[in-house]
C-alpha positions as CSV (number, residue, x, y, z in Angstrom):
1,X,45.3,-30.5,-29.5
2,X,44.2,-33.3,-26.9
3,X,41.0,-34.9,-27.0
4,X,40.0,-33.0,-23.9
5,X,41.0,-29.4,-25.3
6,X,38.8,-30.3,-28.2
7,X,35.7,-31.5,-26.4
8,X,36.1,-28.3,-24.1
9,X,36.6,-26.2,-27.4
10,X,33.3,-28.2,-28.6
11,X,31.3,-27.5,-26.1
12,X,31.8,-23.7,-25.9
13,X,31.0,-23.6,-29.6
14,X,27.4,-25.6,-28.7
15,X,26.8,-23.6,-26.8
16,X,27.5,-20.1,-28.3
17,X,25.4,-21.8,-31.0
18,X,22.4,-22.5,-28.6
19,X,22.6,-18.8,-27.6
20,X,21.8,-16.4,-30.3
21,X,20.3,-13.6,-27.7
22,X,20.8,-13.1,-24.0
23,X,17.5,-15.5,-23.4
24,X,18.7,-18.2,-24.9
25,X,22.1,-18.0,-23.1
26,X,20.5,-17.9,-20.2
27,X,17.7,-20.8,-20.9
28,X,21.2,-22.9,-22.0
29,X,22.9,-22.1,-18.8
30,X,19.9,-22.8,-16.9
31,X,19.7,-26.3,-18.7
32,X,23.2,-26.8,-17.0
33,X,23.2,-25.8,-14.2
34,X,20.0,-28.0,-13.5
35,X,22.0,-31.0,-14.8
36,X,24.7,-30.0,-12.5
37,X,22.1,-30.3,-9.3
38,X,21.9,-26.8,-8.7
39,X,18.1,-25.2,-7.4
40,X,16.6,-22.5,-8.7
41,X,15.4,-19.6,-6.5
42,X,13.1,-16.2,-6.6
43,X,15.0,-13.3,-6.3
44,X,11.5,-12.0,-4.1
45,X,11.2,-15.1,-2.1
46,X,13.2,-15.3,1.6
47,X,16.1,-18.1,1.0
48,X,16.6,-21.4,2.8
49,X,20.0,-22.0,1.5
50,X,22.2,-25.0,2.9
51,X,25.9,-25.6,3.7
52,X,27.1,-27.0,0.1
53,X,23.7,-25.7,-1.4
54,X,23.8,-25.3,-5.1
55,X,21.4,-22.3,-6.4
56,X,20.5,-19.6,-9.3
57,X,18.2,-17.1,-9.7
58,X,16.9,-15.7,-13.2
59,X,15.9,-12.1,-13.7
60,X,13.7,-10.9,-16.3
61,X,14.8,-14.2,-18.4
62,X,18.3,-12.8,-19.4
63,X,20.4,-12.2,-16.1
64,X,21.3,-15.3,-14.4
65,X,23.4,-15.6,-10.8
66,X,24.5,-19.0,-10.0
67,X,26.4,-20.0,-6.9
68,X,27.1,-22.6,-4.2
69,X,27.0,-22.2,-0.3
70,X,30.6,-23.3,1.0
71,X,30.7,-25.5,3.9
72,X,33.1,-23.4,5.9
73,X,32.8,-19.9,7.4
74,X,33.4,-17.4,4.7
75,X,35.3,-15.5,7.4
76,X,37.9,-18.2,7.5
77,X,38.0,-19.2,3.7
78,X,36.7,-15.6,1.9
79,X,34.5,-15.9,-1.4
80,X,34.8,-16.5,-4.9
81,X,33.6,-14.4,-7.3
82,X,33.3,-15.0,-11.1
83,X,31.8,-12.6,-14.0
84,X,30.9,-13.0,-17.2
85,X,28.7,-11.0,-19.8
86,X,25.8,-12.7,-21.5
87,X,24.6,-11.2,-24.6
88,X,26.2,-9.0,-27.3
89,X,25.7,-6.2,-29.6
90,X,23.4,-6.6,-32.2
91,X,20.2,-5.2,-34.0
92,X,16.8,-5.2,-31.7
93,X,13.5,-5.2,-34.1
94,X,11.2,-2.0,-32.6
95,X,7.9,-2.7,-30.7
96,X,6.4,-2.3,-34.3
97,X,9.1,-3.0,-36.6
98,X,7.4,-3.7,-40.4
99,X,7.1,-0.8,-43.0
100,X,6.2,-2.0,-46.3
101,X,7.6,0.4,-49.0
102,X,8.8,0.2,-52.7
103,X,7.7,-3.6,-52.9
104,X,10.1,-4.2,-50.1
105,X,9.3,-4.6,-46.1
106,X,11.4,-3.1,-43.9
107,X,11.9,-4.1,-40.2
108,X,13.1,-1.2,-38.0
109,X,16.0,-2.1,-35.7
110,X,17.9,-0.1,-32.8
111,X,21.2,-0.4,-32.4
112,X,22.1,-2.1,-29.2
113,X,26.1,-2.9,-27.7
114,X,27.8,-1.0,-30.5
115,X,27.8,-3.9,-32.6
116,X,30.3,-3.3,-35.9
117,X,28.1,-2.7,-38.3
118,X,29.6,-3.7,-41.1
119,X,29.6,-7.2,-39.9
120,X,25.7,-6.8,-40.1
121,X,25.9,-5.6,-43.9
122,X,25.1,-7.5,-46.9
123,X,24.8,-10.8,-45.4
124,X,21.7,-13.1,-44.6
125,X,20.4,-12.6,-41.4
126,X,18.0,-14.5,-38.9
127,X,15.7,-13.8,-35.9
128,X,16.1,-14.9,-32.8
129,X,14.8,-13.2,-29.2
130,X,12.0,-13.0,-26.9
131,X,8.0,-12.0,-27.9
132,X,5.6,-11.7,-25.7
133,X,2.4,-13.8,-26.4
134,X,-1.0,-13.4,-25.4
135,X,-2.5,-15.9,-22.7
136,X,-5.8,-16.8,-21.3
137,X,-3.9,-15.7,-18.5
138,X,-2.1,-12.3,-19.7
139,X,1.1,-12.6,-21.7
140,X,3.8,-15.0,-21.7
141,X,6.9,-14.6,-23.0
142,X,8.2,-17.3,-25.6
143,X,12.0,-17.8,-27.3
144,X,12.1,-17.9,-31.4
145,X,14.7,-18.5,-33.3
146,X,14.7,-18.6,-36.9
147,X,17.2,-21.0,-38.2
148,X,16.3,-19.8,-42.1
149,X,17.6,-16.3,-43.4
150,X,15.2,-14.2,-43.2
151,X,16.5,-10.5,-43.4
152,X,19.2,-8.5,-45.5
153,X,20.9,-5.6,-44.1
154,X,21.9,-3.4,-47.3
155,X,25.7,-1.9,-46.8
């Protein structure tokens, strides 16, 4: 493997690592593409975009569009166009999640992506997401991630 296919391999890997929910991909690609030079912008705000203009836009804090303004017509050279898919199945922890029963507490979860369950099973687990806080203000919403085990899910 050359040094280069290994960094490239490397960084893919710190980053999957940085990203254990769709927010936190999203807060690490926004990390990037700020060191990149790229803007970001309001989805409800009018645009000002310039020729060679470098911009994303965030939505809801785990949908992210990034993309750069040619400097030609895009009648004459056409656009480019590339997908991706942020977050993936997993477990989602209910509004009000803890039930304490039989000396144990139980956190109720909904299924979300038709994860494979029995990847889930009899492991250690941790948390990691989006809460809402309150504010002076209202609410804000925060990123957590648990880097203990904190959870079981019996097979």
């Amino acid at each position: 493997m050359t040094h280069q296919a290994h960094s490239t391999a490397q960084d893919l890997l710190d980053f999957i690592d940085a990203s254990p929910s769709p927010w936190h991909a999203v807060a690490s690609c926004e990390a990037r593409l700020q060191a990149a030079g790229f803007s970001s912008l309001d989805e409800l705000d009018r645009w000002q975009l310039t020729s060679g203009g470098r911009y994303y836009v965030v939505r809801g804090g785990s949908s992210i569009i990034a993309f750069i303004v040619g400097t030609q017509p895009a009648a004459e050279t056409g656009l480019r166009i590339i997908g991706a898919h942020t977050d993936s199945p997993g477990l989602r922890l209910k509004p009000k999640p803890a039930e304490e029963a039989q000396g144990m507490v139980r956190l109720g979860v909904e299924v979300y992506g038709g994860p494979i369950l029995a990847t889930f099973a009899d492991r250690d687990l941790s948390l990691a997401g989006r809460v809402n806080v309150r504010t002076a203000d209202g609410f804000a919403s925060k990123l957590v991630r648990f880097s203990e085990p904190l959870l079981r899910l019996p097979n």
